Coordinates of C-alpha atoms in Angstrom, one line a residue:
X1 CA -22.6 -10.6 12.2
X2 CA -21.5 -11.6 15.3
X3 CA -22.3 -8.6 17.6
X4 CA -20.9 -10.4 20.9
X5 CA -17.7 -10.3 19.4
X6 CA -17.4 -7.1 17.9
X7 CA -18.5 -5.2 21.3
X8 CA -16.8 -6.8 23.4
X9 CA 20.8 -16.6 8.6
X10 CA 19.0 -17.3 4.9
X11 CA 17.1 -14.8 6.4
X12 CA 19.7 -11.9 6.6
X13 CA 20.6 -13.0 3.4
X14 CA 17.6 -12.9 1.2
X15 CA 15.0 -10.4 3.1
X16 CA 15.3 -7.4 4.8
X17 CA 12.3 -6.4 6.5
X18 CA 11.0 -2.8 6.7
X19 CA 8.3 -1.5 8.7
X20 CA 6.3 1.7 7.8
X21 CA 3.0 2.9 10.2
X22 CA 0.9 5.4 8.6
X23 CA 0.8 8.7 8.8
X24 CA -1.3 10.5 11.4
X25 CA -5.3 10.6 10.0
X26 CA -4.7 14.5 10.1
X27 CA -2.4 14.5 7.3
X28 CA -5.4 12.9 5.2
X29 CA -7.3 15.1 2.8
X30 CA -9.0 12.3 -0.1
X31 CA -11.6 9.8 1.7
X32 CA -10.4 7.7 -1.0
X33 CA -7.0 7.8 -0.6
X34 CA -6.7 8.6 3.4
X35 CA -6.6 5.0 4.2
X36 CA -3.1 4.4 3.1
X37 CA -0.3 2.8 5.2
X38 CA 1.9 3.6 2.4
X39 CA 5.2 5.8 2.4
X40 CA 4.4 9.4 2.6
X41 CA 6.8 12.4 2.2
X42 CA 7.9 16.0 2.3
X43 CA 9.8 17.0 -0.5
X44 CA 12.2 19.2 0.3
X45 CA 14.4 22.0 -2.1
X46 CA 17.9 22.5 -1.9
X47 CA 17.3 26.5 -3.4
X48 CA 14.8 27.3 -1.0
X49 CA 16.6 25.5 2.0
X50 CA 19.8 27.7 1.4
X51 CA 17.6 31.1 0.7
X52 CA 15.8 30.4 3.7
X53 CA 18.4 28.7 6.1
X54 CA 16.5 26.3 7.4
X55 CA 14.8 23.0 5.8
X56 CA 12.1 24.2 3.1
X57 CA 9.6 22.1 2.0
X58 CA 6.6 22.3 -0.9
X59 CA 3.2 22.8 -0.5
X60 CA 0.3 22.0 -2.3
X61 CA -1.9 25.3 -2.8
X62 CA -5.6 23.9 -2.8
X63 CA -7.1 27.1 -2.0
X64 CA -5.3 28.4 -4.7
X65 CA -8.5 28.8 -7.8
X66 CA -9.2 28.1 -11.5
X67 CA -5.9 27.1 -13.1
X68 CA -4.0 28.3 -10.0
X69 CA -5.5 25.2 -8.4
X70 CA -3.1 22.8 -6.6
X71 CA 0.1 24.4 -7.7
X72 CA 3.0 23.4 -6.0
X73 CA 5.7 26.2 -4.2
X74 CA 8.4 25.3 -1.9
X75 CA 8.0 27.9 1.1
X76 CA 7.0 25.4 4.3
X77 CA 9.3 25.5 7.0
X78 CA 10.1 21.2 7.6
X79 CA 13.0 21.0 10.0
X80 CA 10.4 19.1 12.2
X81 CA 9.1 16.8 9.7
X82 CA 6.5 15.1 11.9
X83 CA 4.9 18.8 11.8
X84 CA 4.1 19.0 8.6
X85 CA 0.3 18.8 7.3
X86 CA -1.3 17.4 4.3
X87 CA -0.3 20.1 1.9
X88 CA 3.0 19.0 2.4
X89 CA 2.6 15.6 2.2
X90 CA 3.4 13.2 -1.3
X91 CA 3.0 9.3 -1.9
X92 CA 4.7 8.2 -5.0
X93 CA 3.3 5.9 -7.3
X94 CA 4.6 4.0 -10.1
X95 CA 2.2 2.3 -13.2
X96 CA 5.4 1.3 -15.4
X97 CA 6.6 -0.9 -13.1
X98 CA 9.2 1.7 -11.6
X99 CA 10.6 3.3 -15.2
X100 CA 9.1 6.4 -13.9
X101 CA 7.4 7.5 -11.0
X102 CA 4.2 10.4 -10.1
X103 CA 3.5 12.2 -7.1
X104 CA 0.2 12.1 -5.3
X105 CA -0.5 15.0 -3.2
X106 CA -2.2 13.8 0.4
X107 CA -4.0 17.4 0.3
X108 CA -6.5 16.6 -2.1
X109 CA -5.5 12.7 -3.5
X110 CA -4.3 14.1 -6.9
X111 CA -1.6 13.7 -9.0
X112 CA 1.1 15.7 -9.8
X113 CA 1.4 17.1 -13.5
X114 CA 3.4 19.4 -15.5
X115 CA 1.0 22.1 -17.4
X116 CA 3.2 22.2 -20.7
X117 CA 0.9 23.9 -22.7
X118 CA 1.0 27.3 -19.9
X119 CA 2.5 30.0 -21.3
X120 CA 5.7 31.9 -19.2
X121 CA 6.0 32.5 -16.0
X122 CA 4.4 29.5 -15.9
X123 CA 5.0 26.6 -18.8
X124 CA 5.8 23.5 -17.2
X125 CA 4.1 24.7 -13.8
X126 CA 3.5 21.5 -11.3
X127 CA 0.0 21.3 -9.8
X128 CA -1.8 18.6 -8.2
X129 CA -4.6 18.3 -10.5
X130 CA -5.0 14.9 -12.4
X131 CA -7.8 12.6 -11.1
X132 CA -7.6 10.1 -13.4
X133 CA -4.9 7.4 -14.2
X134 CA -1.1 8.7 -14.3
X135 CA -0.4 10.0 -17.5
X136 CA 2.4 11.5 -19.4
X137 CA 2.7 15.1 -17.6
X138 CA 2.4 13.1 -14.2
X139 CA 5.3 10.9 -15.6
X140 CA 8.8 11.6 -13.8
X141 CA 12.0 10.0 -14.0
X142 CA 14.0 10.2 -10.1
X143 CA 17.6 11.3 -11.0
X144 CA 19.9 10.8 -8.4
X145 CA 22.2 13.3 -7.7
X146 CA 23.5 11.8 -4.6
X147 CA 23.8 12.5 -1.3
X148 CA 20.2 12.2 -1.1
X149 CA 19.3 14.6 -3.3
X150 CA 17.1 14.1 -6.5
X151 CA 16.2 15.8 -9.7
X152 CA 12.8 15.1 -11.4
X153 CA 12.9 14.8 -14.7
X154 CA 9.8 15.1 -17.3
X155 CA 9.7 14.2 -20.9
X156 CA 7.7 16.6 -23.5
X157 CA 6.4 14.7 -26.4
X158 CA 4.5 16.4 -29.0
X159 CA 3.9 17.4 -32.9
X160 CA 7.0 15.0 -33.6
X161 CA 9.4 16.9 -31.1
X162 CA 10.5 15.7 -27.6
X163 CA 12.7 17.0 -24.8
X164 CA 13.4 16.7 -21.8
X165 CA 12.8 19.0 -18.8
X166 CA 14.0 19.2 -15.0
X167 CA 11.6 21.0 -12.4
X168 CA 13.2 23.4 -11.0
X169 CA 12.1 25.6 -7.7
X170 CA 11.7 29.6 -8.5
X171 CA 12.9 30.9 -5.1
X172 CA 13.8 34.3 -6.4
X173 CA 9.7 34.6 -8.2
X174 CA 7.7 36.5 -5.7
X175 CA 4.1 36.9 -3.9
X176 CA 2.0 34.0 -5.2
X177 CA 4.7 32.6 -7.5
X178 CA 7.7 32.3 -4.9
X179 CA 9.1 29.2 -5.0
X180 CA 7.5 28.2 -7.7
X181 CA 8.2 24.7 -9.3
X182 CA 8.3 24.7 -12.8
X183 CA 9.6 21.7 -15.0
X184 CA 11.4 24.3 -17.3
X185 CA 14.8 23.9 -17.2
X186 CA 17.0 21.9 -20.0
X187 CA 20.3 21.9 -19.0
X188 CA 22.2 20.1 -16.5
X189 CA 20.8 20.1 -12.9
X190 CA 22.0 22.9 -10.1
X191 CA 20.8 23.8 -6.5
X192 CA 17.2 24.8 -7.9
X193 CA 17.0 21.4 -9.4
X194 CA 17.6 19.7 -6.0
X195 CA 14.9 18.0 -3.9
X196 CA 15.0 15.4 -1.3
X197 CA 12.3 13.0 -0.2
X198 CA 12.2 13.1 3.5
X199 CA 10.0 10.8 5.1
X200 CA 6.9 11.7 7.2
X201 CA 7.6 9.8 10.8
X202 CA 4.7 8.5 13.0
X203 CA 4.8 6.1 15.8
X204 CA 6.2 2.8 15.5
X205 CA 4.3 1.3 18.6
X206 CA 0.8 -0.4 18.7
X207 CA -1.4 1.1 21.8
X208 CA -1.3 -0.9 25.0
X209 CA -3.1 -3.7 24.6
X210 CA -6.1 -4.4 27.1
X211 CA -6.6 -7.7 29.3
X212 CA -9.4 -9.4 27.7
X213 CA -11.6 -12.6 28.4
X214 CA -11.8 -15.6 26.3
X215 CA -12.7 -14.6 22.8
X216 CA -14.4 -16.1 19.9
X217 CA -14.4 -14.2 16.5
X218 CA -14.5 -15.2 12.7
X219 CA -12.1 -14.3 10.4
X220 CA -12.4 -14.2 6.3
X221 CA -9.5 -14.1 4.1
X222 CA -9.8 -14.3 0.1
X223 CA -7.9 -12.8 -2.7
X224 CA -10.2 -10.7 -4.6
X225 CA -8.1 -10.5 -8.1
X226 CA -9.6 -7.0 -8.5
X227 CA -6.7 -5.8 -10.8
X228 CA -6.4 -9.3 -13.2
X229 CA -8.2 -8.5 -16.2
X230 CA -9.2 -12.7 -16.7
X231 CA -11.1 -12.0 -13.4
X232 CA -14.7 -10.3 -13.0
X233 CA -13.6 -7.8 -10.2
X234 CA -11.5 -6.0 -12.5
X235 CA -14.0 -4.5 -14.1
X236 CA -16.4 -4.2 -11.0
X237 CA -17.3 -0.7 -10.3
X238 CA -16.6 0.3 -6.2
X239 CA -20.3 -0.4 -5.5
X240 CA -20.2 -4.1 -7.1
X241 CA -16.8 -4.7 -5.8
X242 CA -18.2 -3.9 -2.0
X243 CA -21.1 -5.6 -2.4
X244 CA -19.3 -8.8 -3.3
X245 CA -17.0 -8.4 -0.3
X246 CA -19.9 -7.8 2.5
X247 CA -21.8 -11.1 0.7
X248 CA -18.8 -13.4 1.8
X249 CA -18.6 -11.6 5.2
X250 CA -21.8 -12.0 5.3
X251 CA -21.4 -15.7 4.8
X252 CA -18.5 -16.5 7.1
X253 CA -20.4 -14.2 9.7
X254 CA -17.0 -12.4 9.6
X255 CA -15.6 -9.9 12.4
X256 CA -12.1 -9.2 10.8
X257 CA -11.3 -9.8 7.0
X258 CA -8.6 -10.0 5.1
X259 CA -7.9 -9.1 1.1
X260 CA -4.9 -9.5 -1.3
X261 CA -5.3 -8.0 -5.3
X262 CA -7.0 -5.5 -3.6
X263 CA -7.2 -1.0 -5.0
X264 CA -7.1 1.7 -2.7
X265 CA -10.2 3.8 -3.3
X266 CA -12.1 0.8 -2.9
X267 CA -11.1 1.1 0.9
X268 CA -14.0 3.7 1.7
X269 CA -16.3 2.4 -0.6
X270 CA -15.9 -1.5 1.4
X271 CA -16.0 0.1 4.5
X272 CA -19.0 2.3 4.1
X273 CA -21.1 -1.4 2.6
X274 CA -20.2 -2.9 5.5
X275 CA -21.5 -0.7 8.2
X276 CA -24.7 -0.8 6.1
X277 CA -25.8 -3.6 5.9
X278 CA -24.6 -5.1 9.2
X279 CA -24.9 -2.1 11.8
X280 CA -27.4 0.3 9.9
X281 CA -24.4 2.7 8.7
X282 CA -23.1 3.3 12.4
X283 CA -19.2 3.5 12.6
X284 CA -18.0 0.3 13.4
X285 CA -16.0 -0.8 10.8
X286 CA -12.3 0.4 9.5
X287 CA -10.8 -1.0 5.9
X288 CA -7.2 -0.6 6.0
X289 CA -5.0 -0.5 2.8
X290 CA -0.8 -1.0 2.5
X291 CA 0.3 -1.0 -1.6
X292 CA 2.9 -3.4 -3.1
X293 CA 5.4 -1.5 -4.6
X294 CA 8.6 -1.0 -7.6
X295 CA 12.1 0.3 -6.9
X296 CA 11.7 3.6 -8.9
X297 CA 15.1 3.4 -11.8
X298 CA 18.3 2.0 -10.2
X299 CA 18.0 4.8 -6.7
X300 CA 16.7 3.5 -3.6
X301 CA 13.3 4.2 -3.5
X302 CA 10.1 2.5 -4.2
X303 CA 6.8 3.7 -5.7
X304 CA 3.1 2.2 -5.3
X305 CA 2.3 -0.3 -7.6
X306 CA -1.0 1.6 -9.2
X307 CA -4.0 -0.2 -10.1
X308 CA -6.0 0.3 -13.7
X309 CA -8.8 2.2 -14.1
X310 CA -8.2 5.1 -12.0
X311 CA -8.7 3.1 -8.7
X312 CA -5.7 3.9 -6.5
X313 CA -2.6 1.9 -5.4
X314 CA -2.4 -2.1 -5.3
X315 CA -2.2 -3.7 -2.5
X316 CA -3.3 -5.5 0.8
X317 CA -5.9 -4.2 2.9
X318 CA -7.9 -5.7 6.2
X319 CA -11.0 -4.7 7.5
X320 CA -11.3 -4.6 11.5
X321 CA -13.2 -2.8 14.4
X322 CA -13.6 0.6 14.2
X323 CA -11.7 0.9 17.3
X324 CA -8.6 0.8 15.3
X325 CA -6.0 3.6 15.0
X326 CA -2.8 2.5 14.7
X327 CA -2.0 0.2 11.5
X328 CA 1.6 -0.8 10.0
X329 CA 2.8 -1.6 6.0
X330 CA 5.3 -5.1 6.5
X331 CA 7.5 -4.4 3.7
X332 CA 8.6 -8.0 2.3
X333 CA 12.1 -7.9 0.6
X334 CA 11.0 -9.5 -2.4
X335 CA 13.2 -10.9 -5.5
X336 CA 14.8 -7.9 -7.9
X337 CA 13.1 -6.3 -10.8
X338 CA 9.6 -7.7 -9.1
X339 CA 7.1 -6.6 -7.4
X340 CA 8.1 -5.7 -3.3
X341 CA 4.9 -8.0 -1.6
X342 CA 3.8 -6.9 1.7
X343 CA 1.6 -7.1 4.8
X344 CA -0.7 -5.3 6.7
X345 CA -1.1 -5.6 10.4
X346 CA -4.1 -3.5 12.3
X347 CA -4.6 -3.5 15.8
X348 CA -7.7 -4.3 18.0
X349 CA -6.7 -3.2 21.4
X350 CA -9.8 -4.3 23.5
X351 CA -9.3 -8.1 21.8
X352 CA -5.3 -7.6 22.2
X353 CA -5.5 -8.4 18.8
X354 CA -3.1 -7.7 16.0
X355 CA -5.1 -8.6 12.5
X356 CA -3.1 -9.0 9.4
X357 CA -3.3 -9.7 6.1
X358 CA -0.3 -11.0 3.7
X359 CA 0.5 -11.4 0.6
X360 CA 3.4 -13.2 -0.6
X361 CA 5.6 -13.5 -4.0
X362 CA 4.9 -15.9 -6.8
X363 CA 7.3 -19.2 -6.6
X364 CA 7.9 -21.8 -9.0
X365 CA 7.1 -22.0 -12.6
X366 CA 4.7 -21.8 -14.7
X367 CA 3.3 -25.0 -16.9
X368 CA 5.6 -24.1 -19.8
X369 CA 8.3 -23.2 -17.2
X370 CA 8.6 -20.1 -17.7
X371 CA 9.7 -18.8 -14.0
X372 CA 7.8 -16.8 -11.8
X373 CA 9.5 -14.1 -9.1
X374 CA 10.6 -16.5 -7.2
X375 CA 11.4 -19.7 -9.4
X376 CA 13.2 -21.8 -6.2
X377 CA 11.2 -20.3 -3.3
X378 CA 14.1 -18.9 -1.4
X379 CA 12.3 -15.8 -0.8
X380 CA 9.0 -17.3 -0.2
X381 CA 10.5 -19.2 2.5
X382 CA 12.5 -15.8 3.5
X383 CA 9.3 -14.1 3.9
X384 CA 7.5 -16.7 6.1
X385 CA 10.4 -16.4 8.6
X386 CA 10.4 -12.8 8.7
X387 CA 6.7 -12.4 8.5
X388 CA 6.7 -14.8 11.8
X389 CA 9.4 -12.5 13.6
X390 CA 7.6 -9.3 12.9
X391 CA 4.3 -10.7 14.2
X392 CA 6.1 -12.5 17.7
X393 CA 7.3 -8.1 18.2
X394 CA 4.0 -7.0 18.9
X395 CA 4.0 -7.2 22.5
X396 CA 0.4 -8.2 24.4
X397 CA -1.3 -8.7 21.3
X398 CA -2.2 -12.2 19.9
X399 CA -1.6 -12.6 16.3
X400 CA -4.5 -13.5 13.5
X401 CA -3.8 -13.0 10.4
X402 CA -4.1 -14.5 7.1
X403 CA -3.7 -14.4 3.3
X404 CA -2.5 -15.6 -0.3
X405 CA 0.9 -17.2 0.2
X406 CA 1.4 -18.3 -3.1
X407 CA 2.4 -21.6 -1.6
X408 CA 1.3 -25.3 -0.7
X409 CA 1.8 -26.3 2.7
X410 CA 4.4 -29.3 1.8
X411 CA 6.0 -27.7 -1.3
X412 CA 9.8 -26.7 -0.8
X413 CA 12.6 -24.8 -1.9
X414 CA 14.9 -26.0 -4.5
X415 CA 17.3 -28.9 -2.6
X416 CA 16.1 -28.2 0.3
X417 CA 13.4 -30.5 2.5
X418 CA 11.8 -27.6 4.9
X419 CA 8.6 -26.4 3.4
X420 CA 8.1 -22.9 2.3
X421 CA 5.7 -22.0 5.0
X422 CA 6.9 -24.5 7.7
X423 CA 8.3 -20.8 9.5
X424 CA 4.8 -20.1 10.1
X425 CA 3.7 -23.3 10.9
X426 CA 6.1 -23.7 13.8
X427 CA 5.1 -20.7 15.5
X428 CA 1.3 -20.5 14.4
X429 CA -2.0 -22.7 14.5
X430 CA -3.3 -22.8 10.9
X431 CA -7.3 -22.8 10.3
X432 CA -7.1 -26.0 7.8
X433 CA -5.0 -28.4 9.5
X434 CA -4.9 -31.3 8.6
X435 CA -7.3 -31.2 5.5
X436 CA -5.7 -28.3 3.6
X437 CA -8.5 -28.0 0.8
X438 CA -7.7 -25.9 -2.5
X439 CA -8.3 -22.8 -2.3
X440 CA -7.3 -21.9 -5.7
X441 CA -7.9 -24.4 -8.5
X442 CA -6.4 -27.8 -7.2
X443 CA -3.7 -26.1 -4.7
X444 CA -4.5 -24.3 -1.3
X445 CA -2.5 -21.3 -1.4
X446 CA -4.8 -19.3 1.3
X447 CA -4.3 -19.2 4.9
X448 CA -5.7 -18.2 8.4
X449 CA -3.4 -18.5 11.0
X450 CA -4.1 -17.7 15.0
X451 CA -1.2 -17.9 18.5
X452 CA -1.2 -21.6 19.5
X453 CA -3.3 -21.0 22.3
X454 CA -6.1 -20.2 20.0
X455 CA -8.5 -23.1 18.7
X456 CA -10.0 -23.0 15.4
X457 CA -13.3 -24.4 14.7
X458 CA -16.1 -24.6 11.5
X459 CA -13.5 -23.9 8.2
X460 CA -14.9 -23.4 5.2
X461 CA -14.2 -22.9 1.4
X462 CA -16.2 -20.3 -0.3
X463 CA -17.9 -22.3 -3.3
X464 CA -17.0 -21.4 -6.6
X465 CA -20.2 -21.1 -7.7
X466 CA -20.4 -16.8 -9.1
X467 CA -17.3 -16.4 -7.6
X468 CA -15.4 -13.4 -9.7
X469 CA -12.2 -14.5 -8.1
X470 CA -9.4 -17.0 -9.3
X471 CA -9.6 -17.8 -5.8
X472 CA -12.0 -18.9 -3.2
X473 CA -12.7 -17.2 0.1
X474 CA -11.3 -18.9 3.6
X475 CA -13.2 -18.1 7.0
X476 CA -12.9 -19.9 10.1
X477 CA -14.0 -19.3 13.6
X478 CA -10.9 -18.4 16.2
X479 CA -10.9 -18.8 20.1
X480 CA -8.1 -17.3 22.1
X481 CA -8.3 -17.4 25.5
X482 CA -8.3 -14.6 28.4
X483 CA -5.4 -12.8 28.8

């Protein structure tokens, strides 16, 4: 590693783009999950607002014990959201492609189910208790009952008979069961079937970034195909999936690293590889994640796309300096009825850098035809432009960043003659200029990109040769000068 440098208008019709910083590290509770810029929430009850007078919230009861564990009771005062702890703090997630959505707890990383098979007071109680792959008690659908409020609807299959069930909140229970929430009730919604999912704020700005002299640092981007079952590293277990990672950073010498078809949990694992084999397990390295996501139904809100085998959300992640604290989700509008693609930006104060790491939608078509999300590139194009505004915000830092952009450099949009990525290529200095090797079978679809004051030097194409990836891994070597 390199030690020196580690111490040291189509537009506003086809993308909106949202930006999302995570939550404080305080409202973490899973290692595996706490790495997460993804959207995080209270959820709030109608019945318990008007019993209390005042915004009421639910909490996740982890001290709770045996099958007590991790039940859920709306009873937390949240008129000042950005209060609120981990017990009151909810991801959703989505493995159906947004038919129905789970909640996550951020107290202890689990999932949300409905215990069906508890007998009165509490069938149908909700507790945070599943910690393996969403299933069918952590299966909801989001009703919307307007004005921002939401029923959460459940579906009880079994021994030939099914029905459905709404959760409601028991505000009038008592002691250890008051507020209660229960998926018990069959008949059409009322005030103790009302919830609302109120977002968990945190700050929108980077820290101040520091003057800094000339620096030189390498940076690695590859898309690791870790949830594509034709690839190897979706079936990799955490410690082979790390240990693939740190060999290419070892490689490319790399200071900052960026990863697309990445799953959450693997964040810790990757990050915990690298500080051992490169700084004798010391804390010097953060891994960063941001999911893709799926509009939940027809309502407005979006759920984490999950990846198989009980490994988290699906998503982007970067690793950088373990200075970092502040890093942002870049929420890419993305076509309907696909998946939303995003980014993930990480600052490095001391470097006045901002590292991120991008993932695009699929243009074109297939060889049959067949269309992919984006079949004229529109969006693609969309997203470069929008990507490139985001990036030019960040005052006093210097962009780096990289990716799978699912696009050539010359290819273009249907009648148009502007290439997809030219956005990014008129504000941005790209690694593999003017050679553009493949990255991914004949076409280069991977990118570094740097300020145009930075110089890029020593490119290189991971070989092929073992790789478990349908891609190949990028790194280049990045000056910037003082600033």
């Amino acid at each position: 590693m390199r030690r020196t440098t580690r111490t040291g208008a189509l537009l506003g019709l086809l993308l909106t783009l949202l930006t999302l910083s995570i939550a404080p590290s305080a409202q973490a509770g899973d290692i595996l999950t706490e790495k997460s810029a993804g959207r995080k929430y209270a959820l709030q009850s109608k019945a318990a607002t008007d019993k209390a007078g005042k915004a009421t919230c639910v909490s996740t009861e982890i001290n709770d014990a045996g099958n007590q564990a991790g039940k859920l009771r709306a009873r937390t005062d949240c008129t000042n959201p950005s209060s609120l702890g981990s017990w009151e703090t909810f991801t959703l997630h989505t493995n159906d492609k947004g038919s129905h959505a789970a909640l996550r707890s951020e107290a202890n990383g689990l999932y949300v189910s409905a215990e069906f098979h508890d007998a009165d007071p509490h069938f149908g109680m909700l507790r945070a208790r599943q910690d393996g792959s969403i299933g069918d008690w952590e299966q909801f659908q989001l009703v919307d009952l307007k004005d921002g409020w939401y029923a959460l609807r459940y579906n009880f299959t079994e021994g030939g008979t099914s029905r459905d069930y709404y959760v409601t909140a028991e505000v009038n229970s008592t002691d250890s069961d008051a507020g209660l929430l229960r998926a018990r009730t069959t008949t059409t919604p009322g005030s103790w079937e009302r919830f609302k999912l109120v977002p968990i704020p945190s700050s929108a700005t980077p820290p101040a970034a520091a003057s800094t002299p000339n620096r030189t640092f390498n940076a690695l981007t590859w898309n690791t195909c870790s949830n594509n079952g034709d690839c190897a590293m979706a079936g990799y277990t955490s410690d082979q999936f790390a240990s693939a990672v740190t060999q290419r950073a070892a490689s490319a010498q790399a200071d900052v690293i960026f990863l697309q078809e990445f799953c959450e949990k693997w964040a810790k694992p990757l990050e915990q590889k690298l500080e051992d084999t490169f700084d004798q397990g010391a804390d010097t390295w953060d891994v960063r994640f941001a999911p893709i996501q799926y509009q939940v139904g027809a309502t407005g809100q979006w759920a984490q796309k999950s990846c198989s085998n009980n490994r988290g959300a699906y998503g982007v992640a970067v690793a950088v300096p373990a200075e970092n604290t502040w890093y942002r989700a870049v929420e890419l509008t993305s076509p309907d009825n696909t998946e939303r693609r995003t980014a993930l930006c990480a600052a490095i104060p001391s470097w006045a850098v901002m590292a991120c790491s991008a993932h695009f939608s699929t243009g074109g078509r297939d060889a049959d035809g067949k269309p992919y999300d984006d079949p004229d590139r529109y969006v693609q194009q969309a997203q470069a432009s929008a990507l490139a505004q985001q990036l030019a915000g960040y005052s006093g830092y210097r962009p780096v960043f990289g990716g799978d952009l699912n696009a050539t450099p010359t290819v273009t949009p249907t009648n148009s003659s502007t290439p997809v990525l030219q956005p990014l290529y008129d504000a941005y200095k790209e690694s593999d200029q003017p050679d553009n090797r493949p990255t991914k079978g004949s076409n280069k679809l991977d990118y570094l990109y740097a300020s145009p004051s930075a110089t890029w030097s020593g490119t290189t194409i991971g070989s092929n040769t073992g790789n478990p990836s349908d891609h190949q891994p990028l790194w280049s070597t990045v000056a910037l000068p003082a600033r």
